[in-house]
Tab-separated table of C-alpha atoms in Angstrom:
chain	number	residue	atom	x	y	z
A	12	MET	CA	2.204	19.371	10.777
A	13	ARG	CA	4.604	16.952	9.093
A	14	ALA	CA	4.234	15.817	5.484
A	15	ALA	CA	5.441	12.999	3.241
A	16	GLU	CA	5.646	13.999	-0.424
A	17	PHE	CA	5.349	11.310	-3.118
A	18	PHE	CA	6.079	11.904	-6.814
A	19	ALA	CA	7.865	14.918	-5.352
A	20	GLY	CA	9.479	16.162	-8.559
A	21	MET	CA	11.498	19.283	-7.869
A	22	GLY	CA	9.562	19.979	-4.661
A	23	LEU	CA	6.909	22.553	-5.508
A	24	VAL	CA	4.272	20.895	-3.315
A	25	ARG	CA	6.773	21.315	-0.498
A	26	ALA	CA	7.335	24.941	-1.498
A	27	GLY	CA	3.618	25.695	-1.194
A	28	LEU	CA	3.099	23.786	2.040
A	29	GLU	CA	6.075	25.396	3.743
A	30	LEU	CA	4.407	28.769	3.205
A	31	VAL	CA	1.625	27.640	5.561
A	32	GLY	CA	3.893	26.041	8.143
A	33	VAL	CA	3.843	22.386	7.038
A	34	ARG	CA	7.228	20.650	7.361
A	35	THR	CA	8.197	17.981	4.829
A	36	VAL	CA	10.028	15.108	6.518
A	37	TYR	CA	10.011	12.561	3.677
A	38	ALA	CA	10.050	12.884	-0.125
A	39	ASN	CA	10.261	10.326	-2.916
A	40	ASP	CA	10.727	10.619	-6.672
A	41	ILE	CA	12.326	8.412	-9.309
A	42	CYS	CA	13.792	11.116	-11.564
A	43	PRO	CA	17.498	11.875	-10.912
A	44	THR	CA	17.309	15.209	-12.750
A	45	LYS	CA	14.417	16.484	-10.650
A	46	ALA	CA	16.264	15.154	-7.600
A	47	LYS	CA	19.151	17.492	-8.380
A	48	LEU	CA	16.782	20.449	-8.293
A	49	TYR	CA	15.145	19.164	-5.118
A	50	ARG	CA	18.479	18.797	-3.347
A	51	SER	CA	19.780	22.178	-4.498
A	52	ASN	CA	16.753	23.877	-2.961
A	53	TRP	CA	15.806	21.686	-0.005
A	54	GLY	CA	18.872	19.601	0.765
A	55	SER	CA	19.129	15.817	0.670
A	56	ASP	CA	18.080	14.885	4.214
A	57	VAL	CA	14.512	13.787	3.435
A	58	LEU	CA	14.698	12.880	-0.259
A	59	VAL	CA	14.723	9.227	-1.321
A	60	VAL	CA	15.377	8.789	-5.046
A	61	GLY	CA	13.919	5.590	-6.427
A	62	ASP	CA	10.847	3.752	-7.654
A	63	ILE	CA	7.826	4.077	-5.365
A	64	ARG	CA	7.263	0.359	-5.952
A	65	ASP	CA	10.403	-0.269	-3.896
A	66	VAL	CA	9.294	1.910	-0.981
A	67	GLU	CA	7.992	0.079	2.067
A	68	ALA	CA	5.688	1.454	4.743
A	69	GLY	CA	8.481	1.222	7.298
A	70	ASP	CA	10.557	3.624	5.201
A	71	VAL	CA	8.019	6.415	5.719
A	72	PRO	CA	8.248	8.295	9.027
A	73	ASP	CA	5.230	9.338	11.067
A	74	VAL	CA	3.420	12.176	9.293
A	75	GLU	CA	0.069	13.923	9.517
A	76	LEU	CA	-0.212	14.576	5.761
A	77	ALA	CA	0.782	12.603	2.656
A	78	THR	CA	0.706	14.080	-0.854
A	79	ALA	CA	0.820	12.394	-4.256
A	80	SER	CA	1.214	14.329	-7.502
A	81	PHE	CA	1.110	11.148	-9.529
A	82	PRO	CA	2.060	11.083	-13.252
A	83	CYS	CA	-0.574	12.506	-15.592
A	84	ILE	CA	0.759	11.087	-18.873
A	85	ASP	CA	-1.968	8.422	-18.991
A	86	THR	CA	-4.799	10.720	-17.871
A	87	SER	CA	-4.052	13.915	-19.782
A	88	ILE	CA	-5.714	14.745	-23.114
A	89	ALA	CA	-2.155	15.329	-24.345
A	90	GLY	CA	-1.211	11.787	-23.350
A	91	ASN	CA	-2.397	8.332	-24.318
A	92	ARG	CA	-5.538	8.234	-22.095
A	93	ALA	CA	-4.687	4.744	-20.870
A	94	GLY	CA	-5.730	5.810	-17.390
A	95	LEU	CA	-4.703	3.698	-14.445
A	96	ASP	CA	-3.955	0.867	-16.860
A	97	GLY	CA	-0.991	2.954	-18.015
A	98	GLU	CA	2.455	2.273	-16.633
A	99	GLN	CA	2.891	5.780	-15.191
A	100	SER	CA	-0.496	6.943	-13.917
A	101	GLY	CA	-1.182	3.495	-12.496
A	102	LEU	CA	1.475	4.195	-9.875
A	103	ILE	CA	-1.176	5.879	-7.735
A	104	ASP	CA	-1.953	2.308	-6.649
A	105	GLU	CA	1.471	2.197	-5.003
A	106	PHE	CA	0.667	5.313	-2.977
A	107	CYS	CA	-2.550	3.667	-1.776
A	108	ARG	CA	-0.606	0.474	-1.000
A	109	LEU	CA	1.745	2.404	1.270
A	110	LEU	CA	-1.169	4.058	3.059
A	111	GLU	CA	-2.741	0.661	3.643
A	112	GLU	CA	0.497	-0.894	4.870
A	113	MET	CA	1.113	1.954	7.312
A	114	GLY	CA	-1.881	0.740	9.294
A	115	LYS	CA	-2.349	2.693	12.510
A	116	ARG	CA	0.448	5.044	11.433
A	117	ARG	CA	-1.599	6.094	8.391
A	118	PRO	CA	-1.548	9.906	8.040
A	119	GLY	CA	-4.719	11.698	8.991
A	120	ALA	CA	-4.902	13.591	5.698
A	121	VAL	CA	-3.941	13.047	2.060
A	122	ILE	CA	-3.797	15.234	-1.040
A	123	VAL	CA	-3.821	13.569	-4.475
A	124	GLU	CA	-3.222	15.820	-7.501
A	125	ASN	CA	-3.625	15.290	-11.238
A	126	VAL	CA	-4.992	16.875	-14.402
A	127	PRO	CA	-8.793	17.322	-14.779
A	128	GLY	CA	-8.786	14.500	-17.341
A	129	PHE	CA	-8.298	12.125	-14.418
A	130	ARG	CA	-12.002	12.587	-13.666
A	131	THR	CA	-13.124	11.425	-17.124
A	132	VAL	CA	-10.530	8.932	-18.377
A	133	ASN	CA	-11.977	5.437	-18.860
A	134	GLN	CA	-15.502	6.876	-18.467
A	135	GLY	CA	-14.653	8.036	-14.954
A	136	ARG	CA	-14.026	4.539	-13.615
A	137	ASP	CA	-10.406	5.261	-12.637
A	138	PHE	CA	-11.371	8.353	-10.663
A	139	VAL	CA	-14.058	6.446	-8.797
A	140	SER	CA	-11.690	3.554	-8.090
A	141	VAL	CA	-9.111	5.832	-6.437
A	142	VAL	CA	-11.790	7.585	-4.377
A	143	ASN	CA	-13.178	4.201	-3.305
A	144	ARG	CA	-9.703	2.960	-2.389
A	145	LEU	CA	-9.072	5.988	-0.192
A	146	GLU	CA	-12.495	5.658	1.409
A	147	SER	CA	-11.790	1.997	2.147
A	148	LEU	CA	-8.749	3.189	4.106
A	149	GLY	CA	-10.945	5.399	6.271
A	150	TYR	CA	-10.674	8.713	4.433
A	151	SER	CA	-13.573	11.045	3.804
A	152	VAL	CA	-12.818	12.355	0.301
A	153	THR	CA	-13.839	15.512	-1.500
A	154	ASP	CA	-12.450	16.934	-4.716
A	155	ILE	CA	-11.862	20.415	-6.045
A	156	VAL	CA	-10.443	21.872	-9.252
A	157	VAL	CA	-8.170	24.885	-8.855
A	158	ASP	CA	-6.756	26.832	-11.800
A	159	ALA	CA	-3.427	28.596	-11.466
A	160	SER	CA	-4.935	31.470	-13.474
A	161	ALA	CA	-6.580	32.677	-10.266
A	162	PHE	CA	-3.126	33.564	-8.964
A	163	LEU	CA	-0.749	33.873	-11.919
A	164	PRO	CA	-1.127	34.458	-15.687
A	165	GLN	CA	-1.082	30.755	-16.614
A	166	SER	CA	-4.078	28.605	-17.565
A	167	ARG	CA	-3.406	25.469	-15.515
A	168	ALA	CA	-6.385	23.659	-13.994
A	169	ARG	CA	-5.668	20.740	-11.669
A	170	ILE	CA	-7.921	18.414	-9.709
A	171	PHE	CA	-7.195	17.656	-6.051
A	172	LEU	CA	-8.595	14.801	-3.987
A	173	LEU	CA	-8.622	15.889	-0.348
A	174	GLY	CA	-8.965	13.046	2.100
A	175	THR	CA	-9.185	13.198	5.877
A	176	GLN	CA	-9.679	10.584	8.584
A	177	GLY	CA	-11.982	13.023	10.378
A	178	PRO	CA	-14.864	15.136	9.127
A	179	GLN	CA	-14.210	17.300	6.114
A	180	PRO	CA	-13.714	20.960	7.007
A	181	GLU	CA	-15.784	23.481	5.115
A	182	ILE	CA	-13.755	24.696	2.149
A	183	PRO	CA	-14.275	28.240	0.839
A	184	GLU	CA	-15.401	28.649	-2.736
A	185	VAL	CA	-12.563	27.906	-5.113
A	186	PRO	CA	-11.304	31.101	-6.785
A	187	ASN	CA	-12.577	31.238	-10.346
A	188	VAL	CA	-11.711	34.788	-11.342
A	189	THR	CA	-8.640	35.210	-13.521
A	190	THR	CA	-5.846	37.194	-11.931
A	191	SER	CA	-5.325	40.800	-12.948
A	192	LEU	CA	-1.713	39.916	-13.733
A	193	ARG	CA	-0.866	39.570	-17.400
A	194	LEU	CA	1.894	37.797	-19.293
A	195	SER	CA	3.656	41.145	-19.675
A	196	ASP	CA	4.040	41.257	-15.876
A	197	VAL	CA	6.240	38.148	-15.845
A	198	ALA	CA	7.963	38.543	-19.227
A	199	ASP	CA	11.694	38.827	-19.779
A	200	THR	CA	13.220	41.104	-22.402
A	201	GLY	CA	14.337	38.662	-25.094
A	202	PRO	CA	16.103	37.623	-27.235
A	203	TRP	CA	13.472	37.957	-29.956
A	204	TRP	CA	13.609	35.913	-33.142
A	205	PRO	CA	15.100	37.380	-36.341
A	206	GLN	CA	12.894	38.507	-39.225
A	207	HIS	CA	12.915	35.246	-41.182
A	208	ARG	CA	11.700	33.267	-38.171
A	209	ARG	CA	8.983	35.833	-37.468
A	210	ASP	CA	7.867	35.599	-41.087
A	211	ALA	CA	7.732	31.796	-40.901
A	212	PHE	CA	5.676	32.047	-37.706
A	213	LEU	CA	3.202	34.441	-39.315
A	214	SER	CA	2.904	32.389	-42.492
A	215	SER	CA	1.780	29.350	-40.494
A	216	LEU	CA	-1.158	31.145	-38.848
A	217	SER	CA	-4.744	30.503	-39.884
A	218	LEU	CA	-6.738	33.357	-41.415
A	219	LEU	CA	-8.523	33.919	-38.108
A	220	GLN	CA	-5.256	33.963	-36.191
A	221	ARG	CA	-3.627	36.315	-38.681
A	222	SER	CA	-6.560	38.740	-38.549
A	223	ARG	CA	-6.168	38.881	-34.760
A	224	VAL	CA	-2.474	39.631	-35.100
A	225	ASP	CA	-3.155	42.419	-37.618
A	226	ARG	CA	-5.746	43.957	-35.292
A	227	TRP	CA	-3.501	43.756	-32.218
A	228	GLN	CA	-0.509	45.061	-34.161
A	229	ALA	CA	-2.436	48.147	-35.229
A	230	ASP	CA	-3.421	48.924	-31.638
A	231	SER	CA	-1.317	51.379	-29.651
A	232	GLN	CA	-1.275	49.016	-26.656
A	233	VAL	CA	1.537	46.446	-26.528
A	234	ARG	CA	0.288	43.016	-25.440
A	235	PHE	CA	1.957	39.677	-24.689
A	236	PHE	CA	0.428	36.321	-25.651
A	237	GLY	CA	1.337	32.656	-25.366
A	238	ALA	CA	1.616	30.444	-28.467
A	239	PHE	CA	2.003	26.708	-29.159
A	240	ARG	CA	2.802	24.716	-32.260
A	241	ARG	CA	0.026	22.380	-33.383
A	242	THR	CA	-0.351	19.854	-36.176
A	243	ARG	CA	-3.281	20.703	-38.429
A	244	ASN	CA	-4.002	18.631	-41.531
A	245	GLY	CA	-0.526	17.148	-41.296
A	246	ARG	CA	1.164	20.546	-41.150
A	247	ALA	CA	2.891	22.259	-38.211
A	248	VAL	CA	1.237	25.601	-37.463
A	249	TRP	CA	1.346	28.131	-34.664
A	250	GLU	CA	-1.690	29.122	-32.631
A	251	ILE	CA	-1.812	32.192	-30.376
A	252	ARG	CA	-4.046	32.381	-27.320
A	253	GLY	CA	-6.711	35.065	-27.436
A	254	ASP	CA	-6.099	36.275	-23.874
A	255	GLU	CA	-3.009	37.694	-22.193
A	256	ILE	CA	-2.115	34.674	-20.080
A	257	ALA	CA	0.099	31.715	-20.872
A	258	GLY	CA	-1.198	28.314	-21.826
A	259	THR	CA	-0.421	25.378	-19.563
A	260	LEU	CA	3.333	24.937	-19.247
A	261	ARG	CA	4.418	21.518	-20.491
A	262	THR	CA	7.364	19.193	-20.019
A	263	LEU	CA	9.213	19.870	-23.302
A	264	SER	CA	9.000	16.178	-24.128
A	265	GLY	CA	7.470	16.694	-27.579
A	266	GLY	CA	8.049	18.911	-30.583
A	267	SER	CA	5.034	21.096	-29.761
A	268	ALA	CA	5.541	21.170	-26.031
A	269	ARG	CA	7.572	24.348	-25.598
A	270	GLN	CA	5.596	27.547	-25.446
A	271	ALA	CA	6.488	30.729	-27.289
A	272	ILE	CA	5.738	34.257	-26.210
A	273	VAL	CA	4.439	36.866	-28.640
A	274	ARG	CA	4.688	40.663	-28.246
A	275	ILE	CA	2.284	42.645	-30.410
A	276	GLY	CA	1.270	46.314	-30.602
A	277	ALA	CA	2.264	49.821	-31.674
A	278	GLY	CA	2.936	48.536	-35.178
A	279	LYS	CA	5.381	45.847	-34.023
A	280	PHE	CA	5.352	42.077	-33.865
A	281	ASP	CA	7.944	39.951	-32.044
A	282	VAL	CA	8.125	36.316	-31.031
A	283	ARG	CA	10.545	34.036	-29.172
A	284	TRP	CA	10.663	30.989	-26.961
A	285	MET	CA	9.654	31.405	-23.350
A	286	THR	CA	12.590	31.579	-20.983
A	287	LEU	CA	13.359	29.589	-17.856
A	288	GLY	CA	12.716	32.703	-15.779
A	289	GLU	CA	9.240	33.037	-17.256
A	290	TYR	CA	8.482	29.360	-16.613
A	291	ALA	CA	9.568	29.794	-12.992
A	292	ARG	CA	7.527	32.953	-12.435
A	293	LEU	CA	4.433	31.366	-14.014
A	294	GLN	CA	4.723	28.514	-11.494
A	295	GLY	CA	5.315	30.847	-8.537
A	296	ALA	CA	8.779	29.351	-8.162
A	297	ASP	CA	11.082	32.169	-9.248
A	298	GLY	CA	12.811	32.271	-5.866
A	299	LEU	CA	14.311	28.795	-6.310
A	300	ARG	CA	17.671	27.711	-7.731
A	301	TYR	CA	17.965	26.034	-11.124
A	302	ASP	CA	21.713	25.926	-11.745
A	303	ALA	CA	22.043	22.249	-10.754
A	304	VAL	CA	20.650	21.176	-14.149
A	305	SER	CA	20.495	22.473	-17.711
A	306	GLU	CA	17.959	25.127	-18.681
A	307	ARG	CA	15.932	22.608	-20.664
A	308	GLN	CA	15.926	20.118	-17.791
A	309	ALA	CA	14.757	22.821	-15.398
A	310	MET	CA	11.940	23.825	-17.756
A	311	TYR	CA	10.931	20.166	-18.085
A	312	ALA	CA	10.717	19.872	-14.295
A	313	LEU	CA	8.692	23.071	-13.996
A	314	GLY	CA	6.282	21.941	-16.703
A	315	ASP	CA	5.701	18.729	-14.754
A	316	ALA	CA	5.118	20.442	-11.416
A	317	VAL	CA	2.311	22.091	-9.465
A	318	CYS	CA	1.811	25.830	-9.184
A	319	VAL	CA	3.054	26.990	-5.780
A	320	PRO	CA	0.267	29.535	-5.030
A	321	VAL	CA	-2.351	26.836	-5.676
A	322	ILE	CA	-0.784	24.599	-3.018
A	323	GLU	CA	-0.516	27.571	-0.673
A	324	TRP	CA	-4.259	28.249	-1.176
A	325	ILE	CA	-5.123	24.635	-0.369
A	326	GLY	CA	-2.823	24.836	2.639
A	327	ASN	CA	-4.535	27.935	3.982
A	328	ASN	CA	-8.074	26.864	3.167
A	329	TRP	CA	-8.040	23.116	3.881
A	330	VAL	CA	-4.863	21.877	5.607
A	331	LYS	CA	-4.952	24.548	8.307
A	332	ARG	CA	-8.629	23.851	8.970
A	333	LEU	CA	-7.814	20.223	9.768
A	334	ALA	CA	-5.978	21.340	12.885
A	335	ALA	CA	-8.512	23.985	13.872
């Protein structure tokens, strides 16, 4: 099966699909930084860097599958919730335009990916409009939500629209059990923050958060937790997750976007920023190269990407069934 990948980013949809034998023959993204990562890992033969609004149907080769991980900034609860009226998330219309213009060459299957907020933004009207648009092009559409936490220690739920020109194959139940892996299984060794930064971190915690830390610190077991900065009552504070998996990796575009990692137990407490290696492992992409860009740029790209094992699961449990 051949695939065209839109809003390709650094190519993690491709990474997951290749694991199930799907070959990407066309990719498009507008970001030159992500393009550097894409080229360093996949080469430049199929990648077209530019605005999807400038892509014409004739530019896209014959494919059996088209994917669109369209921007979530206008659909995410962390964004502006403008929905498809937003400049970024509204670009899904361009993907649908290309499908329509391809006519008889239209791929037999499509995968559209976004955050779960896509289902509810603008009272659900945007979600329905995209489903209706795909159905008007002859696709039978179903949707599933898959959380990366079923495969890796990262809480990262994403919604997928699965469209096919033929009947929908039966899809197994989506995994909803959290992986047995823990943040400690993907953690690097440091460097940990000095005492004054640890003290500042602790002083920002709420009473509930601090009581958790004291309890965990007194335990003989050493645990690893994810933490984000939040603004509460106009003040920047830290909040630590109560489980041993990371929160959703983000794009490092805001002051609270980068995640920290906390190590607590056996009387000790340590904290530091998450590393690029940890970001990559939490996305199932630790086998890729990142030296074409800066560390921060690579972490931005990873935070804006899909989790590879999730795409592999969809490949095994839906894409393969299309050809059965």
